[in-house]
Coordinates of C-alpha atoms in Angstrom, one line a residue:
Chain A
X123 CA 54.7 156.0 136.8
X124 CA 52.8 153.2 137.2
X125 CA 53.2 150.6 134.3
X126 CA 50.0 152.6 131.4
X127 CA 49.8 149.1 130.3
X128 CA 48.9 147.2 134.4
X129 CA 46.7 150.9 135.4
X130 CA 43.1 151.6 135.3
X131 CA 44.3 155.1 133.2
X132 CA 44.4 155.3 129.9
X133 CA 47.8 155.7 128.3
X134 CA 49.0 159.4 127.9
X135 CA 48.8 158.8 123.7
X136 CA 45.6 157.1 124.0
X137 CA 43.6 159.3 122.2
X138 CA 45.9 157.5 118.1
X139 CA 43.6 153.9 118.8
X140 CA 40.5 154.7 116.5
X141 CA 42.4 156.8 114.8
X142 CA 42.4 156.6 111.1
X143 CA 45.8 156.3 109.1
X144 CA 45.8 159.6 107.6
X145 CA 45.3 161.6 111.3
X146 CA 48.0 158.9 112.9
X147 CA 50.3 160.7 110.4
X148 CA 49.3 164.1 110.2
X149 CA 49.8 163.3 114.2
X150 CA 53.0 162.1 114.6
X151 CA 54.4 164.3 111.0
X152 CA 53.5 167.4 113.9
X153 CA 54.5 165.6 116.8
X154 CA 58.0 165.4 115.6
X155 CA 57.7 169.3 114.3
X156 CA 56.0 170.0 118.0
X157 CA 54.1 170.9 117.3
X158 CA 51.7 168.7 119.4
X159 CA 51.6 169.0 123.2
X160 CA 53.3 165.6 123.5
X161 CA 53.4 163.9 127.2
X162 CA 57.0 164.8 127.6
X163 CA 58.8 162.7 130.5
X164 CA 61.1 165.1 131.6
X165 CA 60.4 169.7 130.2
X166 CA 62.0 170.1 126.6
X167 CA 63.0 166.5 125.8
X168 CA 63.0 165.1 122.6
X169 CA 59.3 165.0 121.4
X170 CA 60.4 161.1 120.1
X171 CA 61.1 160.6 123.2
X172 CA 57.1 160.1 124.9
X173 CA 56.0 158.1 121.0
X174 CA 59.1 156.0 122.4
X175 CA 58.1 155.7 125.8
X176 CA 53.9 155.4 124.6
X177 CA 54.7 153.6 121.9
X178 CA 54.4 150.5 122.9
X179 CA 51.0 150.6 125.6
X180 CA 48.6 151.2 122.5
X181 CA 46.9 148.9 119.9
X182 CA 48.2 146.2 117.7
X183 CA 47.0 148.2 115.0
X184 CA 47.8 151.9 116.1
X185 CA 50.9 151.0 116.7
X186 CA 51.3 149.2 112.6
X187 CA 48.9 152.7 111.7
X188 CA 52.2 154.9 113.8
X189 CA 54.6 152.2 111.9
X190 CA 53.2 152.5 108.8
X191 CA 53.5 156.7 109.1
X192 CA 56.9 157.1 109.9
X193 CA 58.0 155.1 107.2
X194 CA 56.3 157.1 104.4
X195 CA 57.6 160.3 106.8
X196 CA 61.3 159.0 105.6
X197 CA 60.5 158.5 102.1
X198 CA 59.1 161.8 101.6
X199 CA 62.0 163.7 103.3
X200 CA 64.4 161.4 101.6
X201 CA 62.6 161.5 98.3
X202 CA 62.8 165.7 98.9
X203 CA 66.2 166.5 99.9
X204 CA 66.9 169.9 99.4
X205 CA 63.2 171.0 98.3
X206 CA 62.3 172.3 102.2
X207 CA 64.9 175.2 103.3
X208 CA 67.6 173.5 106.1
X209 CA 66.2 175.7 109.2
X210 CA 67.1 174.3 112.5
X211 CA 63.1 173.1 112.8
X212 CA 64.4 171.1 109.8
X213 CA 67.0 169.9 111.0
X214 CA 65.1 168.7 114.0
X215 CA 62.1 167.6 112.6
X216 CA 64.6 165.2 110.4
X217 CA 66.6 163.4 113.3
X218 CA 63.3 163.4 114.8
X219 CA 62.5 161.1 113.1
X220 CA 64.8 158.9 111.7
X221 CA 65.6 158.5 115.4
X222 CA 62.1 157.5 115.8
X223 CA 62.3 154.7 112.9
X224 CA 65.5 153.5 114.7
X225 CA 63.2 152.9 118.2
X226 CA 60.9 151.6 116.1
X227 CA 62.9 148.7 114.0
X228 CA 61.3 149.7 110.7
X229 CA 64.9 148.9 109.2
X230 CA 63.8 148.1 105.4
X231 CA 64.1 152.2 106.0
X232 CA 67.1 151.9 104.9
X233 CA 66.6 151.4 101.7
X234 CA 65.8 154.6 100.1
X235 CA 68.3 156.5 103.0
X236 CA 71.7 154.1 101.1
X237 CA 70.2 155.4 98.4
X238 CA 69.9 158.6 99.2
X239 CA 73.6 158.1 100.6
X240 CA 74.7 156.6 97.3
X241 CA 73.1 160.0 95.0
X242 CA 76.4 162.8 95.3
X243 CA 73.8 165.0 94.1
X244 CA 71.1 164.6 96.7
X245 CA 73.2 164.0 99.7
X246 CA 75.7 167.1 99.0
X247 CA 72.1 168.8 98.8
X248 CA 71.5 168.3 102.6
X249 CA 72.6 170.9 105.9
X250 CA 75.8 169.1 107.3
X251 CA 73.1 168.2 110.9
X252 CA 70.6 166.3 108.1
X253 CA 73.5 164.1 106.8
X254 CA 74.8 163.3 110.0
X255 CA 71.7 161.9 111.3
X256 CA 71.4 160.3 107.6
X257 CA 74.9 158.7 107.8
X258 CA 74.7 158.5 112.3
X259 CA 71.4 156.3 111.5
X260 CA 73.0 153.5 108.8
X261 CA 74.8 153.1 111.4
X262 CA 72.6 152.4 114.4
X263 CA 71.0 150.9 111.7
X264 CA 74.0 148.6 111.6
X265 CA 73.0 149.0 107.7
X266 CA 76.4 147.0 105.7
X267 CA 77.9 149.8 102.9
X268 CA 80.7 148.8 101.1
X269 CA 83.6 149.6 102.0
X270 CA 84.5 152.1 99.0
X271 CA 80.8 154.2 100.1
X272 CA 83.3 155.3 103.8
X273 CA 86.2 155.7 101.7
X274 CA 84.6 158.1 99.8
X275 CA 82.1 160.2 102.3
X276 CA 85.4 160.3 104.3
X277 CA 87.2 162.4 101.2
X278 CA 84.2 164.2 100.2
X279 CA 83.3 165.3 103.8
X280 CA 87.1 165.1 106.1
X281 CA 85.6 167.4 108.5
X282 CA 82.1 166.4 108.9
X283 CA 81.6 163.3 108.6
X284 CA 84.5 161.8 109.0
X285 CA 84.6 160.4 112.3
X286 CA 81.2 159.1 110.3
X287 CA 83.4 157.5 107.6
X288 CA 85.9 155.7 110.2
X289 CA 83.6 154.6 112.1
X290 CA 81.6 152.2 109.3
X291 CA 84.6 151.5 107.4
X292 CA 86.3 149.3 111.2
X293 CA 82.1 147.3 110.9
X294 CA 83.2 146.2 107.1
X295 CA 87.1 146.5 106.9
X296 CA 88.7 146.9 110.0
X297 CA 92.0 146.7 108.8
X298 CA 91.7 149.0 106.2
X299 CA 90.1 151.9 109.4
X300 CA 93.0 153.4 109.8
X301 CA 93.6 154.5 105.9
X302 CA 90.0 157.2 106.2
X303 CA 91.7 158.7 109.0
X304 CA 95.1 160.3 106.5
X305 CA 92.9 162.4 105.6
X306 CA 90.9 163.9 108.9
X307 CA 91.5 166.4 109.8
X308 CA 94.1 167.7 112.5
X309 CA 91.5 168.2 114.5
X310 CA 91.3 167.2 119.0
X311 CA 87.3 168.0 118.2
X312 CA 87.7 164.9 116.1
X313 CA 91.0 162.3 117.7
X314 CA 88.5 162.9 121.2
X315 CA 85.4 160.8 118.9
X316 CA 88.4 158.5 116.9
X317 CA 89.5 157.8 120.2
X318 CA 85.8 157.5 121.7
X319 CA 84.3 155.5 118.7
X320 CA 87.7 152.8 118.5
X321 CA 87.1 151.6 122.0
X322 CA 83.9 151.0 120.8
X323 CA 85.0 149.4 118.6
X324 CA 87.5 147.0 119.4
X325 CA 85.9 145.9 122.7
X326 CA 83.3 144.4 121.4
X327 CA 86.2 142.4 118.7
X328 CA 86.9 138.5 118.9
X329 CA 91.4 139.3 121.1
X330 CA 93.0 138.1 117.6
X331 CA 90.7 140.6 115.7
X332 CA 91.5 142.8 118.3
X333 CA 95.5 142.0 117.8
X334 CA 95.3 142.9 114.2
X335 CA 93.8 145.7 114.5
X336 CA 96.5 147.4 117.7
X337 CA 98.8 146.4 114.2
X338 CA 96.8 148.3 111.9
X339 CA 97.4 151.2 114.0
X340 CA 101.1 150.6 115.3
X341 CA 102.1 150.7 111.4
X342 CA 99.5 154.0 110.5
X343 CA 100.7 156.2 113.7
X344 CA 103.5 158.0 112.9
X345 CA 102.9 159.2 109.5
X346 CA 98.9 160.6 111.3
X347 CA 99.0 164.5 112.1
X348 CA 99.1 165.5 116.2
X349 CA 96.0 164.8 117.2
X350 CA 94.9 161.7 115.8
X351 CA 98.5 160.1 116.7
X352 CA 98.2 160.9 120.0
X353 CA 94.7 159.9 120.6
X354 CA 95.5 156.6 118.9
X355 CA 98.3 156.6 120.6
X356 CA 96.9 156.9 124.2
X357 CA 93.9 153.7 122.5
X358 CA 97.3 151.9 122.2
X359 CA 98.3 152.3 125.5
X360 CA 94.6 151.0 126.6
X361 CA 94.8 148.3 125.0
X362 CA 98.9 146.7 125.6
X363 CA 101.4 149.2 127.3
X364 CA 104.6 146.4 125.6
X365 CA 103.2 147.7 122.4
X366 CA 103.4 151.6 122.9
X367 CA 106.8 151.0 123.8
X368 CA 107.4 149.7 121.0
X369 CA 105.7 152.8 118.9
X370 CA 107.5 155.3 120.5
X371 CA 111.0 153.5 119.9
X372 CA 110.0 155.0 116.3
X373 CA 112.4 157.5 114.1
X374 CA 110.0 160.0 112.9
X375 CA 109.2 163.8 113.8
X376 CA 105.5 164.0 113.7
X377 CA 105.1 160.9 116.8
X378 CA 107.7 163.3 118.6
X379 CA 104.5 166.1 118.2
X380 CA 102.2 163.9 118.6
X381 CA 103.9 162.6 122.3
X382 CA 103.6 165.7 122.8
X383 CA 100.7 167.0 121.9
X384 CA 99.7 164.1 123.9
X385 CA 101.3 165.8 126.3
X386 CA 100.6 169.0 126.5
X387 CA 95.9 167.3 126.8
X388 CA 97.8 165.3 129.8
X389 CA 99.2 168.9 131.2
X390 CA 102.5 167.7 131.4
X391 CA 106.1 168.0 129.1
X392 CA 107.7 166.1 125.9
X393 CA 110.7 166.2 126.2
X394 CA 112.3 164.5 122.5
X395 CA 114.6 161.7 123.5
X396 CA 118.0 162.2 121.8
X397 CA 119.2 160.3 119.1
X398 CA 121.7 158.3 120.2
X399 CA 119.0 156.7 122.6
X400 CA 116.6 155.9 120.3
X401 CA 116.5 152.6 119.0
X402 CA 116.3 152.8 115.2
X403 CA 113.6 152.1 112.9
X404 CA 113.7 147.5 111.7
X405 CA 112.4 146.2 108.5
X406 CA 109.4 145.3 110.3
X407 CA 107.9 149.6 111.2
X408 CA 106.2 150.8 109.1
X409 CA 107.3 154.5 107.4
X410 CA 105.1 156.2 104.1
Chain B
X185 CA 41.4 187.6 133.7
X186 CA 37.0 188.9 133.2
X187 CA 37.5 191.9 130.7
X188 CA 38.9 192.6 127.7
X189 CA 40.9 190.2 124.9
X190 CA 41.3 187.8 128.0
X191 CA 37.8 186.7 127.6
X192 CA 38.3 184.2 125.8
X193 CA 41.3 182.9 127.6
X194 CA 39.4 182.8 130.7
X195 CA 36.5 180.7 128.7
X196 CA 38.6 178.8 127.9
X197 CA 39.9 177.8 130.8
X198 CA 37.2 177.6 132.3
X199 CA 36.0 174.8 130.1
X200 CA 39.8 172.8 130.4
X201 CA 39.4 172.9 134.4
X202 CA 35.9 171.2 134.2
X203 CA 36.6 169.0 131.2
X204 CA 37.5 165.3 131.6
X205 CA 41.2 165.2 130.3
X206 CA 43.4 165.9 133.7
X207 CA 46.4 167.2 131.8
X208 CA 44.1 170.3 130.6
X209 CA 42.5 170.7 133.5
X210 CA 46.0 171.1 135.5
X211 CA 47.6 173.4 133.5
X212 CA 44.3 175.3 134.1
X213 CA 44.8 174.9 137.5
X214 CA 48.0 176.4 137.1
X215 CA 47.5 179.1 135.4
X216 CA 45.2 180.6 137.8
X217 CA 47.5 179.6 139.9
X218 CA 50.0 181.4 138.8
X219 CA 52.7 184.0 141.1
X220 CA 55.7 183.8 139.3
X221 CA 55.0 186.2 136.8
X222 CA 54.7 189.7 137.4
X223 CA 51.6 191.0 136.2
X224 CA 52.2 192.8 133.2
X225 CA 53.9 189.3 132.0
X226 CA 51.1 187.3 132.9
X227 CA 49.2 189.4 130.9
X228 CA 51.0 189.2 128.1
X229 CA 51.1 185.7 127.8
X230 CA 47.4 185.4 128.7
X231 CA 46.8 187.7 125.6
X232 CA 49.4 186.5 123.5
X233 CA 47.2 182.5 124.1
X234 CA 43.2 184.8 123.7
X235 CA 45.0 186.0 120.7
X236 CA 46.0 182.8 119.2
X237 CA 43.5 181.1 120.8
X238 CA 41.2 182.5 117.4
X239 CA 41.3 179.9 114.7
X240 CA 42.4 177.1 116.9
X241 CA 41.0 173.5 116.5
X242 CA 43.8 172.5 119.6
X243 CA 44.1 174.5 122.2
X244 CA 46.1 172.7 124.5
X245 CA 49.0 173.0 121.4
X246 CA 48.3 177.4 121.5
X247 CA 49.0 177.0 124.7
X248 CA 52.6 175.6 125.1
X249 CA 53.1 177.1 121.3
X250 CA 52.3 180.4 123.0
X251 CA 54.0 179.7 125.9
X252 CA 57.4 179.1 123.3
X253 CA 57.3 183.3 123.4
X254 CA 57.3 183.5 126.7
X255 CA 60.8 181.4 128.1
X256 CA 62.7 182.3 131.3
X257 CA 60.4 185.6 132.3
X258 CA 60.4 185.1 135.9
X259 CA 62.4 186.8 138.7
X260 CA 66.2 186.5 138.1
X261 CA 67.8 184.4 140.5
X262 CA 69.8 187.6 143.0
X263 CA 73.9 187.0 143.9
X264 CA 74.7 185.1 145.1
X265 CA 73.9 182.3 142.5
X266 CA 73.7 178.4 144.4
X267 CA 77.2 177.7 143.0
X268 CA 76.2 174.0 141.6
X269 CA 72.3 173.0 140.1
X270 CA 72.1 169.8 138.6
X271 CA 69.0 168.5 136.2
X272 CA 68.0 165.1 135.8
X273 CA 67.5 163.7 132.2
X274 CA 67.4 160.4 130.1
X275 CA 70.2 158.8 128.7
X276 CA 68.5 158.2 125.7
X277 CA 68.2 161.9 125.2
X278 CA 71.5 163.1 126.3
X279 CA 72.9 161.1 124.2
X280 CA 71.0 162.4 121.2
X281 CA 72.3 166.1 122.9
X282 CA 75.4 164.9 122.2
X283 CA 74.8 163.3 119.2
X284 CA 73.7 166.4 118.1
X285 CA 76.4 168.1 118.8
X286 CA 78.6 170.1 117.0
X287 CA 82.7 169.4 117.0
X288 CA 80.7 165.6 118.3
X289 CA 81.0 163.4 115.7
X290 CA 79.6 160.5 116.9
X291 CA 75.9 158.9 116.5
X292 CA 73.5 158.9 119.6
X293 CA 74.2 154.5 119.9
X294 CA 77.3 155.9 120.2
X295 CA 77.0 158.5 123.0
X296 CA 74.6 156.3 124.7
X297 CA 77.2 154.1 124.9
X298 CA 80.0 156.0 125.4
X299 CA 77.4 158.1 128.8
X300 CA 77.5 153.5 130.0
X301 CA 80.6 154.3 130.0
X302 CA 81.5 157.9 131.6
X303 CA 79.4 156.5 134.5
X304 CA 81.1 153.1 135.2
X305 CA 81.8 153.5 138.7
X306 CA 85.0 153.4 140.1
X307 CA 86.5 154.6 136.9
X308 CA 87.5 158.1 136.8
X309 CA 86.7 159.9 133.7
X310 CA 89.4 160.1 131.7
X311 CA 90.7 164.0 130.0
X312 CA 89.4 163.1 126.1
X313 CA 86.0 161.8 127.7
X314 CA 85.6 164.6 129.7
X315 CA 87.0 167.1 126.6
X316 CA 83.5 165.7 124.8
X317 CA 81.3 166.7 127.8
X318 CA 82.4 169.8 128.0
X319 CA 82.1 170.7 124.2
X320 CA 78.5 169.4 124.1
X321 CA 75.6 170.5 124.7
X322 CA 73.7 169.0 127.8
X323 CA 70.0 170.0 126.8
X324 CA 68.4 172.6 125.0
X325 CA 66.7 175.1 125.3
X326 CA 65.1 176.3 128.2
X327 CA 66.4 173.4 131.2
X328 CA 65.4 173.0 134.3
X329 CA 68.0 172.2 137.2
X330 CA 67.6 171.3 141.4
X331 CA 70.2 172.6 143.5
X332 CA 70.6 172.5 147.9
X333 CA 68.7 174.6 150.1
X334 CA 70.6 173.5 152.4
X335 CA 73.5 173.2 151.4
X336 CA 74.2 175.4 147.7
X337 CA 77.5 174.8 147.6
X338 CA 77.4 171.3 147.6
X339 CA 76.1 168.2 144.6
X340 CA 72.1 168.3 143.9
X341 CA 71.6 165.1 144.4
X342 CA 73.5 163.4 146.2
X343 CA 72.0 163.2 149.3
X344 CA 68.8 161.2 147.7
X345 CA 67.8 158.2 146.5
X346 CA 69.4 156.6 143.4
X347 CA 67.2 155.0 141.9
X348 CA 65.2 156.5 138.3
X349 CA 62.1 155.6 141.4
X350 CA 62.9 158.1 143.8
X351 CA 64.6 160.7 141.8
X352 CA 61.2 161.3 139.5
X353 CA 59.0 161.2 142.6
X354 CA 61.7 164.5 144.0
X355 CA 61.7 166.0 140.8
X356 CA 58.3 165.7 139.6
X357 CA 58.6 163.8 136.6
X358 CA 54.9 162.1 136.2
X359 CA 55.8 160.4 132.5
X360 CA 59.4 159.3 133.1
X361 CA 59.0 154.7 133.7
X362 CA 60.2 153.4 136.9
X363 CA 63.2 151.9 134.9
X364 CA 63.7 153.6 132.3
X365 CA 67.4 155.2 132.6
X366 CA 68.1 159.3 134.3
X367 CA 71.9 160.7 133.8
X368 CA 72.5 162.8 137.6
X369 CA 74.6 165.5 136.3
X370 CA 75.7 168.4 138.6
X371 CA 77.9 172.4 136.8
X372 CA 79.0 175.2 138.4
X373 CA 77.0 178.0 137.1
X374 CA 80.4 180.2 137.6
X375 CA 82.6 179.0 134.9
X376 CA 85.6 181.8 136.2
X377 CA 84.4 184.7 134.3
X378 CA 80.9 184.9 133.9
X379 CA 78.1 183.8 136.5
X380 CA 75.1 182.0 134.8
X381 CA 71.1 183.1 134.6
X382 CA 68.8 180.9 136.3
X383 CA 65.0 182.0 136.6
X384 CA 62.2 181.4 138.8
X385 CA 60.3 179.4 137.2
X386 CA 56.8 180.2 135.2
X387 CA 53.9 178.6 133.5
X388 CA 55.3 180.0 130.7
X389 CA 58.9 177.4 131.5
X390 CA 56.1 174.9 131.9
X391 CA 54.3 174.6 128.2
X392 CA 51.9 171.8 128.7
X393 CA 54.3 169.9 130.7
X394 CA 51.7 168.6 133.4
X395 CA 53.8 167.8 136.7
X396 CA 54.6 171.6 136.6
X397 CA 52.7 173.3 139.5
X398 CA 53.2 177.3 140.9
X399 CA 54.9 177.9 143.4
X400 CA 52.5 179.4 146.1
X401 CA 54.8 182.2 147.8
X402 CA 55.0 184.6 145.1
X403 CA 58.2 186.5 146.2
X404 CA 60.3 183.4 146.4
X405 CA 63.2 183.9 143.4
X406 CA 62.7 179.7 143.5
X407 CA 60.5 177.1 142.7
X408 CA 59.1 173.8 143.7
X409 CA 58.7 170.2 142.6
X410 CA 56.0 168.7 144.0
X411 CA 57.3 165.1 144.7
X412 CA 54.6 162.3 142.7
X413 CA 52.6 161.1 144.9
X414 CA 52.8 158.0 146.5
X415 CA 56.2 159.2 148.0
X416 CA 56.7 156.6 150.0
X417 CA 60.0 157.2 151.2
X418 CA 58.4 161.1 152.1
X419 CA 61.0 162.7 150.0
X420 CA 61.4 166.3 150.4
X421 CA 59.9 169.2 147.1
X422 CA 62.7 170.2 145.9
X423 CA 63.8 174.0 144.7
X424 CA 64.0 174.3 141.2
X425 CA 65.1 177.1 138.9
X426 CA 65.4 177.0 134.9
X427 CA 68.0 179.2 132.1
X428 CA 69.1 178.7 128.4
X429 CA 70.9 175.8 127.7
X430 CA 74.7 175.5 128.2
X431 CA 77.3 173.6 126.9
X432 CA 78.9 170.7 129.5
X433 CA 82.0 173.5 130.2
X434 CA 81.3 173.8 134.0
X435 CA 80.3 169.6 134.4
X436 CA 81.2 168.2 138.4
X437 CA 82.2 165.2 137.9
X438 CA 81.4 161.8 137.8
X439 CA 78.3 161.5 135.9
X440 CA 75.6 159.6 137.9
X441 CA 73.5 156.9 135.5
X442 CA 70.8 155.4 138.7
X443 CA 68.1 153.3 136.8

């Protein structure tokens, strides 16, 4: 595709230029609900991606109106939670709207989203997919939220939003993040997401911060349920093999279970080392 | 298409063909050139369009919405279906699909970074990474896929130049920017117990997608892409089929990122 800004052909969304704000607002809502004929790059792709692709080629006043329309729709969504039936179409719409807000860098909408998530009664009325969209947007916008918020979120929604809480806590208080894992269900999919998030966050850390994270992980791994312990052990293995060896030395039935789970994931069998061969726990090793 | 309920639809198509809007002109031409839909199914589609046009202020939008009720109505691909098919998807879109999939609790941005990790050249995919990709959807609703006619057991993109511009040219993806990042994925059509149902694409599957071109061969069981001009590399058209959304259970790694 030629760059529409340099082409003599009109851009695919050029019909928005010169339109009034109410018309742009109406068009945006219809578009995000899949009710307009958008110029899709690939058949079936989400509507907001078409808008993001061509928005920069619009006149500046149209771009401003489009951004304001997006803000208005976010506010409307946040202020009317629970009043709209939770259909798949509505979930898709909310996901597209919030994705667009982030892509257009409308970071000021984070205040209405913060207000929404800080009100347990309103937030609990949202269907899971919308909850995920809201929390995911706050995380991607890098909105600071308190460690208490993330811990409460994990306590209330350990299965649905626990990994998001872990991700948020890793950003705010890395040393406390592993505490959140203690309240997550022992689920392979959750453990895999934890592994990804932990890897991504730790790669962006300074060496000294990462070392502290490794120590915090080592201190808690024996208290985790098997799948989560296995994911954490895998991550520790990616950091420095010697640290994994120290973790292996901890005498723990839960750790045996974790290593068994780890080896099942790797299609091999884990044989616990007989007791006399094990190192005894030392004063440096944390125990629950 | 000159009698009964089609009169309104026919008049609309005539108006599109004579109008200045490229998208409308192309879609009207596609409808007129359609060969993949059986006559009763084409009649049903146009009948629905004619009925919904009454009172519509935006015929193109109406066409797209009507088409949603007429997906996967083309010829079913007969056995043996191609063993491996593939699709190209924008990195952003695939990341979003991943983040929305049940069982995945990662943000869109985390998923995008994850996809960059798993497509890093020279790195083998890890077990946990493969599990995530196999659990999640590879796309939503109707998925368009291609394959190699000359060797249906091989990955469809491996023989193509690994650049967004070339992939878009070959697949006829007209609105994707040359600098966008695409993920190229291949997947098996047999998961050990069942075979993926593939269909020949039709104007109903294309909806208002203006870069679709009906394949002129009425008895073909697949469509053909229309490489975008100017096509300086002389890339051949690729066969195309459609199917309903699936998870990545049968993904054939590695995935490839092109820019």
